XYZ file of C-alpha atoms in Angstrom:
598
model
C 11.723 -20.280 -28.508
C 8.453 -19.711 -26.767
C 10.079 -19.530 -23.301
C 12.607 -17.542 -24.024
C 10.743 -14.954 -26.001
C 8.001 -14.620 -23.314
C 10.331 -13.770 -20.523
C 12.358 -11.339 -22.615
C 9.573 -9.134 -23.023
C 9.584 -8.581 -19.136
C 13.058 -8.339 -19.234
C 12.883 -5.607 -22.097
C 10.273 -3.957 -19.941
C 12.462 -3.772 -16.979
C 15.587 -2.826 -18.728
C 13.956 0.126 -20.679
C 12.428 1.323 -17.674
C 15.617 1.271 -15.523
C 17.266 3.203 -18.047
C 14.606 5.885 -18.342
C 14.486 6.395 -14.693
C 18.380 6.526 -14.294
C 18.450 9.342 -16.517
C 15.795 11.227 -14.897
C 16.219 10.072 -11.203
C 18.408 11.434 -8.087
C 20.756 13.356 -10.637
C 18.199 16.080 -10.708
C 17.891 16.121 -6.811
C 20.231 17.522 -4.384
C 19.563 17.916 -0.626
C 22.048 20.359 0.325
C 19.732 22.635 2.065
C 18.524 19.414 4.303
C 22.068 18.582 5.109
C 22.785 22.068 5.964
C 19.717 22.199 8.633
C 20.892 19.107 10.090
C 24.295 20.255 10.519
C 23.053 23.333 11.921
C 21.127 21.340 14.482
C 24.289 19.638 15.638
C 26.401 22.593 15.519
C 23.908 24.376 17.751
C 23.680 21.742 20.384
C 26.878 19.850 20.166
C 26.128 17.616 23.146
C 23.914 15.775 20.492
C 25.886 12.554 19.476
C 24.439 12.338 16.253
C 21.667 12.349 13.781
C 20.213 10.065 10.962
C 17.907 10.999 8.157
C 16.037 9.180 5.603
C 13.869 10.503 2.847
C 11.792 8.424 0.280
C 9.042 7.409 -1.948
C 6.763 4.719 -1.240
C 8.903 2.017 -3.147
C 12.264 3.810 -2.755
C 14.842 5.368 -0.508
C 16.198 8.515 -2.050
C 18.503 9.875 0.555
C 19.744 8.253 3.798
C 22.719 9.684 5.521
C 24.141 9.389 9.286
C 26.107 12.175 11.109
C 28.363 11.995 14.270
C 28.307 8.540 16.048
C 25.025 7.627 14.580
C 24.882 4.797 11.740
C 22.558 2.477 10.361
C 22.920 0.000 13.536
C 21.914 2.917 15.852
C 18.804 2.390 17.808
C 17.372 5.260 19.932
C 14.053 5.795 22.048
C 11.413 7.326 19.853
C 8.958 8.556 22.455
C 5.698 9.776 20.908
C 6.663 8.702 17.539
C 5.573 5.362 19.072
C 1.763 6.603 18.667
C 2.262 6.349 14.749
C 3.739 2.895 15.048
C 1.058 1.572 17.423
C -1.514 2.859 15.498
C -0.583 1.187 12.324
C -0.516 -2.117 14.399
C -3.663 -1.434 15.870
C -5.499 -0.839 12.470
C -4.361 -4.246 11.213
C -6.550 -5.412 13.840
C -9.317 -3.389 12.783
C -8.910 -4.543 9.298
C -9.359 -7.736 10.534
C -12.866 -6.959 12.096
C -11.827 -7.734 15.454
C -12.177 -4.044 16.660
C -14.901 -1.791 15.922
C -13.260 1.967 16.253
C -16.504 3.329 17.217
C -17.600 0.689 19.582
C -17.936 1.284 23.372
C -14.837 0.031 25.142
C -16.829 -1.787 27.842
C -17.716 -4.236 24.905
C -14.272 -5.315 25.054
C -13.182 -4.493 28.628
C -16.255 -4.713 30.863
C -14.337 -3.096 33.753
C -14.687 -0.078 32.132
C -18.178 1.227 33.657
C -20.202 4.153 33.278
C -19.119 7.148 31.057
C -15.606 5.442 30.727
C -17.179 2.692 29.463
C -18.574 4.738 26.591
C -14.899 5.611 25.101
C -14.405 4.212 21.845
C -11.152 3.041 20.395
C -11.168 5.936 17.670
C -11.292 8.659 20.640
C -8.716 6.842 22.493
C -6.258 6.712 19.680
C -7.018 10.681 19.031
C -6.787 11.919 22.456
C -10.601 12.686 22.443
C -11.622 10.034 24.959
C -11.887 11.980 28.233
C -8.678 10.595 29.991
C -6.411 12.814 31.703
C -2.824 13.898 29.999
C 0.115 12.148 31.609
C 0.861 15.055 33.812
C -2.754 15.130 35.239
C -3.111 11.184 36.183
C -3.323 10.695 39.841
C -1.235 7.516 39.484
C 1.378 8.798 37.148
C 3.560 5.695 37.462
C 0.716 3.597 35.940
C 2.286 4.195 32.603
C 6.299 3.621 33.683
C 7.877 1.040 31.884
C 9.853 0.024 35.160
C 6.459 -0.258 37.599
C 6.516 -4.124 37.509
C 2.978 -4.062 35.663
C 1.635 -5.885 32.867
C -0.224 -3.827 30.406
C -3.247 -5.755 31.614
C -2.518 -4.760 35.177
C -1.857 -1.166 34.385
C -5.432 -0.829 32.453
C -7.304 -2.512 35.212
C -5.759 0.293 37.338
C -6.981 3.117 35.083
C -10.285 1.269 34.703
C -10.915 1.206 38.529
C -9.060 4.455 39.865
C -8.429 7.075 37.169
C -11.365 9.464 36.518
C -12.275 11.050 33.533
C -11.050 14.687 32.562
C -13.870 15.365 30.449
C -16.688 13.477 28.904
C -15.621 11.431 25.975
C -15.960 12.988 22.369
C -15.964 16.235 24.261
C -12.571 17.682 24.412
C -8.914 16.783 23.325
C -6.204 16.463 25.623
C -2.829 15.151 24.349
C -1.541 11.869 26.599
C -0.911 8.488 26.643
C -3.496 6.762 29.082
C -6.092 6.421 26.546
C -3.847 4.600 24.048
C -2.802 2.434 26.833
C -6.333 1.020 26.909
C -6.734 0.620 23.336
C -3.612 -1.380 23.180
C -5.130 -3.655 25.858
C -8.310 -3.965 23.803
C -5.997 -5.384 20.949
C -4.657 -7.966 23.377
C -8.032 -9.132 24.262
C -9.701 -9.347 21.034
C -6.446 -11.104 19.422
C -5.578 -13.042 22.353
C -2.141 -12.011 22.024
C 0.579 -10.151 23.982
C 0.794 -6.617 22.450
C 4.335 -7.010 21.312
C 3.493 -10.370 19.942
C 0.859 -9.163 17.715
C 3.151 -6.255 16.796
C 5.766 -8.557 15.571
C 3.222 -10.653 13.729
C 1.430 -7.802 11.873
C 4.038 -5.520 11.444
C 7.439 -6.876 12.351
C 7.455 -9.641 10.143
C 5.738 -8.141 6.945
C 8.026 -5.152 7.150
C 11.202 -7.287 8.203
C 11.723 -4.874 11.126
C 15.150 -5.746 12.913
C 15.241 -3.516 15.820
C 11.863 -2.250 16.907
C 10.447 -3.142 20.363
C 8.808 -1.565 23.354
C 11.740 -1.531 25.655
C 12.852 1.986 25.059
C 12.123 3.267 28.106
C 13.173 0.154 29.866
C 12.456 -3.617 29.540
C 8.932 -4.237 30.122
C 5.832 -5.997 29.844
C 3.720 -2.932 30.410
C 4.110 -1.793 26.869
C 3.766 1.961 26.684
C 1.839 2.253 23.564
C 2.063 5.867 23.270
C 5.519 6.246 23.804
C 7.999 3.504 24.678
C 9.332 2.199 21.670
C 12.922 2.277 20.011
C 13.930 1.680 16.706
C 16.743 2.414 14.190
C 16.408 4.821 11.216
C 15.495 1.912 8.525
C 12.924 0.311 10.568
C 10.865 3.387 10.869
C 11.379 4.480 7.445
C 9.586 1.098 6.353
C 6.565 2.045 8.522
C 6.596 5.407 6.919
C 6.740 3.724 3.279
C 3.767 1.600 4.279
C 1.756 4.401 5.268
C 2.598 6.532 2.138
C 1.859 3.682 -0.044
C -1.587 3.185 1.944
C -0.981 0.128 3.400
C 1.015 -1.586 0.735
C 4.787 -2.537 1.472
C 6.750 -3.883 -1.654
C 4.606 -6.764 -3.037
C 2.452 -7.051 -0.038
C -0.546 -5.378 1.093
C -0.249 -5.047 5.161
C -3.023 -2.372 5.947
C -6.139 -1.693 3.829
C -6.218 1.811 2.092
C -9.379 2.284 4.028
C -7.451 1.775 7.233
C -4.729 4.289 6.304
C -7.202 6.907 5.271
C -8.973 6.714 8.585
C -5.698 7.305 10.156
C -5.539 10.590 8.138
C -8.900 11.825 8.909
C -8.946 14.601 11.406
C -10.917 13.426 14.725
C -10.688 17.175 16.502
C -12.588 19.560 14.324
C -13.926 21.996 16.705
C -13.701 20.550 19.944
C -12.307 22.440 22.840
C -8.330 22.116 23.243
C -7.526 21.105 26.893
C -3.990 20.288 26.335
C -1.607 20.145 23.503
C 2.116 20.433 23.345
C 2.908 24.153 22.820
C 5.166 23.571 19.633
C 2.048 22.000 17.745
C 0.719 24.156 14.936
C -2.924 25.582 14.932
C -5.373 24.735 14.553
C -4.845 21.231 16.300
C -5.684 18.435 13.879
C -5.157 14.528 14.891
C -6.138 11.449 13.195
C -5.354 8.042 14.581
C -1.981 8.240 16.091
C -0.553 11.193 14.397
C -0.874 14.925 13.775
C -2.068 15.915 10.713
C -1.211 19.831 10.190
C 1.924 21.329 9.116
C 3.393 24.734 10.175
C 1.160 26.892 7.996
C -1.951 24.802 9.219
C -2.577 22.756 5.884
C -3.080 19.205 6.010
C -0.477 17.232 4.267
C -0.302 14.099 5.944
C 0.684 12.142 9.418
C 3.303 13.163 11.646
C 4.391 11.939 15.173
C 7.370 13.853 16.642
C 8.905 12.236 20.172
C 9.890 14.078 23.052
C 13.400 13.116 22.349
C 13.397 14.625 18.835
C 12.820 11.676 16.885
C 10.536 12.997 14.141
C 8.810 11.245 11.212
C 6.491 12.750 8.873
C 4.504 11.484 5.726
C 3.805 14.055 3.110
C 0.907 12.950 0.956
C 0.424 16.224 -0.795
C 4.153 15.848 -2.466
C 4.278 11.950 -2.182
C 7.285 11.478 0.113
C 8.234 10.418 3.636
C 10.928 11.348 5.863
C 12.377 10.129 9.173
C 14.860 12.188 11.141
C 16.674 10.298 14.059
C 18.040 12.017 16.820
C 18.042 11.645 20.618
C 17.818 15.037 22.659
C 14.834 17.255 23.421
C 12.047 17.768 21.080
C 11.900 21.479 22.127
C 15.376 21.902 20.824
C 15.011 19.813 17.685
C 11.539 21.040 16.660
C 12.428 24.221 14.873
C 15.072 22.546 13.017
C 12.845 19.559 11.951
C 10.457 22.155 10.605
C 13.259 23.495 8.576
C 14.382 20.298 7.202
C 10.702 19.488 6.248
C 10.643 22.973 4.322
C 13.869 22.122 2.529
C 12.947 18.662 1.728
C 9.579 20.204 0.161
C 11.401 22.247 -1.858
C 13.214 19.643 -3.439
C 10.289 17.094 -3.976
C 8.282 19.946 -5.025
C 10.503 20.821 -8.056
C 11.900 17.452 -9.085
C 11.311 13.579 -9.128
C 13.935 12.120 -7.428
C 13.886 8.515 -7.644
C 15.831 5.931 -9.628
C 12.568 4.233 -10.086
C 9.925 5.812 -12.399
C 7.027 7.622 -10.864
C 3.912 5.574 -10.851
C 1.446 6.783 -13.518
C -1.610 5.544 -11.523
C -2.509 4.217 -8.181
C -5.137 1.907 -9.742
C -3.547 -0.756 -11.759
C -5.824 -3.565 -12.768
C -8.836 -3.570 -15.415
C -9.361 -0.515 -17.275
C -12.420 0.070 -19.594
C -14.289 2.384 -21.712
C -18.011 3.012 -20.636
C -18.751 3.590 -24.454
C -17.247 0.138 -25.365
C -18.398 -2.228 -22.943
C -17.035 -5.688 -22.984
C -13.447 -4.630 -24.249
C -11.039 -3.870 -21.600
C -7.246 -3.574 -20.460
C -5.554 -5.340 -17.333
C -2.823 -2.826 -16.780
C -0.242 -4.042 -14.192
C 3.350 -3.111 -12.890
C 5.939 -5.649 -13.571
C 8.979 -4.652 -11.353
C 9.557 -1.118 -12.105
C 7.821 -1.108 -15.380
C 4.228 -1.193 -16.882
C 2.477 -4.150 -19.268
C -0.776 -5.393 -19.852
C -3.420 -7.359 -21.765
C -5.897 -5.754 -24.052
C -8.936 -8.062 -24.043
C -11.001 -7.315 -26.917
C -12.579 -8.939 -30.178
C -11.816 -9.449 -33.672
C -13.806 -8.609 -37.052
C -16.033 -11.493 -36.350
C -16.616 -10.868 -32.647
C -14.585 -13.577 -31.541
C -12.497 -12.763 -28.445
C -8.703 -12.144 -28.952
C -5.992 -10.444 -26.696
C -2.827 -8.586 -27.144
C 0.136 -7.754 -24.837
C 1.185 -4.177 -24.436
C 5.093 -3.670 -24.542
C 5.220 -0.333 -22.632
C 8.031 2.119 -21.993
C 7.358 4.922 -19.536
C 7.786 8.798 -20.051
C 6.494 10.796 -17.191
C 2.716 10.060 -16.985
C 2.803 8.370 -20.452
C 3.046 4.754 -21.484
C 3.886 4.236 -25.063
C 4.731 0.932 -27.025
C 3.806 -1.836 -29.231
C 0.708 -4.185 -29.426
C 2.240 -7.769 -29.654
C -0.043 -10.572 -30.878
C 0.960 -14.084 -29.607
C 0.359 -17.168 -31.475
C 0.918 -20.762 -30.344
C 2.945 -22.736 -32.679
C 3.450 -25.826 -30.906
C 0.708 -27.790 -29.279
C -1.382 -27.196 -26.185
C 0.844 -29.346 -23.910
C 4.021 -28.044 -25.196
C 3.663 -24.237 -25.967
C 5.542 -22.304 -28.264
C 4.120 -19.064 -28.325
C 5.654 -16.548 -30.627
C 5.078 -12.643 -30.732
C 4.705 -10.254 -33.479
C 4.214 -6.349 -33.346
C 0.794 -5.721 -34.895
C 0.101 -2.171 -33.725
C 0.926 0.627 -31.234
C -0.613 1.963 -27.984
C -0.424 5.244 -25.970
C -1.653 5.684 -22.506
C -1.802 9.216 -20.775
C -2.554 9.470 -17.227
C -1.613 12.925 -16.707
C -4.427 15.397 -14.954
C -4.563 17.192 -18.436
C -5.319 14.317 -20.629
C -8.321 14.438 -22.952
C -10.581 12.272 -20.758
C -10.429 14.252 -17.436
C -9.655 13.447 -13.999
C -9.731 9.667 -12.727
C -9.486 8.710 -16.513
C -6.781 7.875 -18.905
C -6.762 8.448 -22.757
C -6.040 5.049 -24.772
C -4.765 5.360 -28.344
C -4.352 2.197 -30.163
C -3.763 1.051 -33.607
C -4.193 -2.665 -34.698
C -2.881 -3.380 -38.408
C -5.172 -0.985 -40.323
C -7.644 -0.092 -37.481
C -7.134 2.726 -34.875
C -9.068 4.011 -31.792
C -8.950 6.847 -29.162
C -10.843 5.729 -26.065
C -11.376 6.756 -22.783
C -10.631 4.376 -20.020
C -11.385 4.132 -16.109
C -10.552 1.509 -13.372
C -13.369 -1.240 -13.122
C -12.426 -1.588 -9.601
C -11.134 1.052 -7.405
C -8.817 0.653 -4.782
C -11.343 1.913 -2.351
C -13.293 -1.238 -2.897
C -10.594 -3.989 -2.628
C -10.334 -5.937 0.650
C -7.357 -5.751 2.772
C -5.690 -8.697 1.316
C -6.327 -9.705 -2.178
C -4.869 -11.776 -5.031
C -5.660 -9.132 -7.966
C -3.034 -9.091 -10.829
C -1.922 -11.293 -13.455
C -1.055 -14.973 -12.988
C 0.656 -17.546 -14.819
C 1.888 -21.100 -14.532
C 5.584 -20.287 -14.235
C 8.136 -20.065 -17.311
C 8.027 -23.656 -18.024
C 4.444 -23.073 -19.277
C 4.619 -19.564 -20.095
C 2.496 -17.683 -22.907
C -0.716 -18.150 -21.018
C -2.082 -16.993 -17.811
C -5.299 -15.563 -15.900
C -6.180 -11.779 -14.735
C -7.610 -12.032 -11.360
C -10.000 -9.764 -9.882
C -11.843 -9.237 -6.803
C -13.632 -6.867 -4.441
C -15.852 -7.278 -1.273
C -18.866 -8.644 -3.533
C -17.330 -10.360 -6.797
C -14.557 -12.259 -8.019
C -13.342 -12.372 -11.563
C -11.083 -14.787 -13.587
C -10.299 -13.912 -17.289
C -8.118 -16.739 -18.793
C -6.020 -15.825 -21.635
C -4.757 -18.796 -23.887
C -4.739 -20.335 -27.528
C -7.439 -22.047 -29.254
C -6.579 -25.526 -31.276
C -5.278 -23.436 -34.057
C -2.931 -21.611 -31.980
C -4.899 -18.295 -32.251
C -5.071 -15.970 -29.070
C -8.335 -16.070 -27.241
C -9.639 -15.227 -23.807
C -12.709 -16.739 -21.590
C -14.266 -15.045 -18.680
C -15.572 -16.216 -15.362
C -17.443 -14.261 -12.546
C -18.689 -15.315 -9.014
C -19.498 -13.988 -5.489
C -16.481 -12.948 -3.756
C -14.936 -16.030 -2.062
C -15.856 -18.406 -4.558
C -13.400 -21.265 -5.613
C -15.216 -22.564 -8.672
C -15.865 -20.285 -11.509
C -17.987 -21.330 -14.757
C -15.929 -20.031 -17.570
C -17.780 -18.591 -20.378
C -16.342 -18.031 -24.081
C -17.377 -14.543 -24.891
C -18.682 -13.195 -28.342
C -18.706 -9.585 -28.721
C -18.226 -6.797 -31.355
C -15.087 -5.550 -33.152
C -13.221 -2.708 -31.877
C -14.607 -0.062 -34.628
C -17.995 -1.693 -34.853
C -21.245 -0.462 -33.333
C -21.691 -1.489 -29.772
C -23.538 -4.757 -29.321
C -24.699 -7.141 -26.993
C -21.756 -9.093 -25.232
C -22.691 -13.043 -24.917
C -21.282 -15.787 -23.275
C -21.178 -19.501 -23.690
C -20.158 -21.993 -21.112
C -16.793 -23.995 -22.170
C -15.778 -25.377 -18.931
C -14.718 -24.391 -15.344
C -11.895 -23.102 -13.098
C -11.343 -24.602 -9.732
C -9.044 -23.556 -7.033
C -8.437 -20.686 -4.871
C -5.365 -18.148 -5.934
C -2.794 -18.313 -3.207
C -0.754 -15.375 -1.495
C 2.018 -13.831 -3.956
C 3.870 -17.150 -4.881
C 6.843 -16.241 -7.317
C 8.434 -18.326 -9.868
C 10.957 -20.554 -8.178
C 9.197 -20.570 -4.823
C 7.245 -23.603 -3.894
C 3.796 -24.219 -2.032
C 0.478 -22.892 -2.740
C -2.741 -25.050 -3.548
C -3.283 -26.818 -7.163
C -5.878 -25.288 -9.314
C -7.601 -27.021 -12.196
C -8.568 -25.370 -15.457
C -10.850 -27.749 -17.787
C -11.808 -25.668 -20.902
C -12.976 -26.941 -24.535
C -9.844 -27.352 -26.181
C -7.715 -26.223 -23.005
C -7.145 -28.128 -20.007
C -4.757 -27.658 -17.141
C -5.770 -30.507 -14.924
C -3.411 -29.576 -12.184
C -1.263 -26.378 -11.461
C 0.061 -24.137 -9.077
C -1.107 -20.233 -9.858
C 2.056 -18.070 -9.534
C 2.040 -14.173 -9.500
C 3.498 -12.668 -12.496
C 2.819 -8.765 -11.972
C 3.422 -6.821 -8.754
C 0.790 -8.371 -6.478
C -1.403 -7.161 -3.625
C -2.235 -3.573 -4.716
């Protein structure tokens, strides 16, 4: 009974959320204006063999269509759209601490001397390093895919024989030579060939099926700034990753800080020595992509290629787009701008997804500053939300409740469920009963203000109206983390642990049952990276009592690291041990229950 009931709650949440989103999803969005602009492009230039367009959110494709001879398997050279692709791969190396964006290149490539040795990777990936643009290179063939060179050999030529156009950091000149050099830096610090590191760091996590650097010919002189080829769906996955600030599905590939660095302008008031004529003014460039829209406002990253392939990530409206075409960007650019305008008109007026809009980008532990010691572990489970309310009863003893939530717009409403174990501690029989209600409001107009959420709850005869905020913000999280709700699988369901860590601290909250089957919780906190946690039984104050000191008494330990996102039914992962007074699991493999790696 326990097993069936606990799993049915998650299933109920999924079913409820799916039903809601289906009624408020793509049916409210039509992309007729977008389609008309693509068809106008093909009618104006009938020699173009076809086109493809994908639009979507961070976790969902909402529109995909092909025209002419193009289909899902069509692969085209993407020219300068490669810059954004390469920048994303490069930033995974930065995340690992192997590259300092602001260190001089001579730290990594000592063959660069004098002023050229002072170029930084940030400058090299934002066209402010001083290298000439492609047309001004003395050896124009150094970037050629078919020149018989490797990337290493080509960069050695740039080091010895290509003078700077201007002093590093003193201007902007769009080109590919400096990105070539940065790509070689990545090879040196990882000990890998560029394409091998690309496959390992982006290709495998994003399941890219067609993307390589042979768009201008089979080569090992990978043209970091312009040589890739891809199909529509591959590039769409990269755009989804950037829109989700480094998360792809249930995996974190890039840190939020890395994506935000990519979106930060590196041009400012620098003199513009060269920019393509179709680029909007003022020129704004991040790491690997342009930042400004046609009206000069900053909305997100874009990186159109010379052949018309055009991706963009609209952080303002929270969608991405990829236009696949192979022609001339001079001809395509006006139509791409019109497509973007039509798409923005749609996304600005409706939610177009079958999945519900995320209520917050800060899942995890939330708390009310005026009620320290109580907290809420809010998580996403599939397309739905659920959570655990960690609190205290009338005597100050710890207790927890499960939040059974249904989403409506930016609100979460539902029941508070109290679980009790009617079995023994080896063979659980956790039975749930509704004991109250809960409502969370994450809208900008909630009574608690921006960055917070209102949390209204009732438990039996008690009620409260709290203002909660995230305990750990996503900005403070490391690139890879195991934060979320974990359990021991369906065969031992009804208990588990909330796991949280940032760069400095790591937390384990164990939710379980005492010897009488009453739901209780215990807490452990250690420095980041710890594998052994002293677990404390907490004593606090009730939800509507005056604030009092929260005390902890040692009752045992948790030993073991939390592995990567191992799901129910998957094998592998290191075993952990939990030894508490009246609760032991001497050897178990924690498995992720919530959506991991936020």
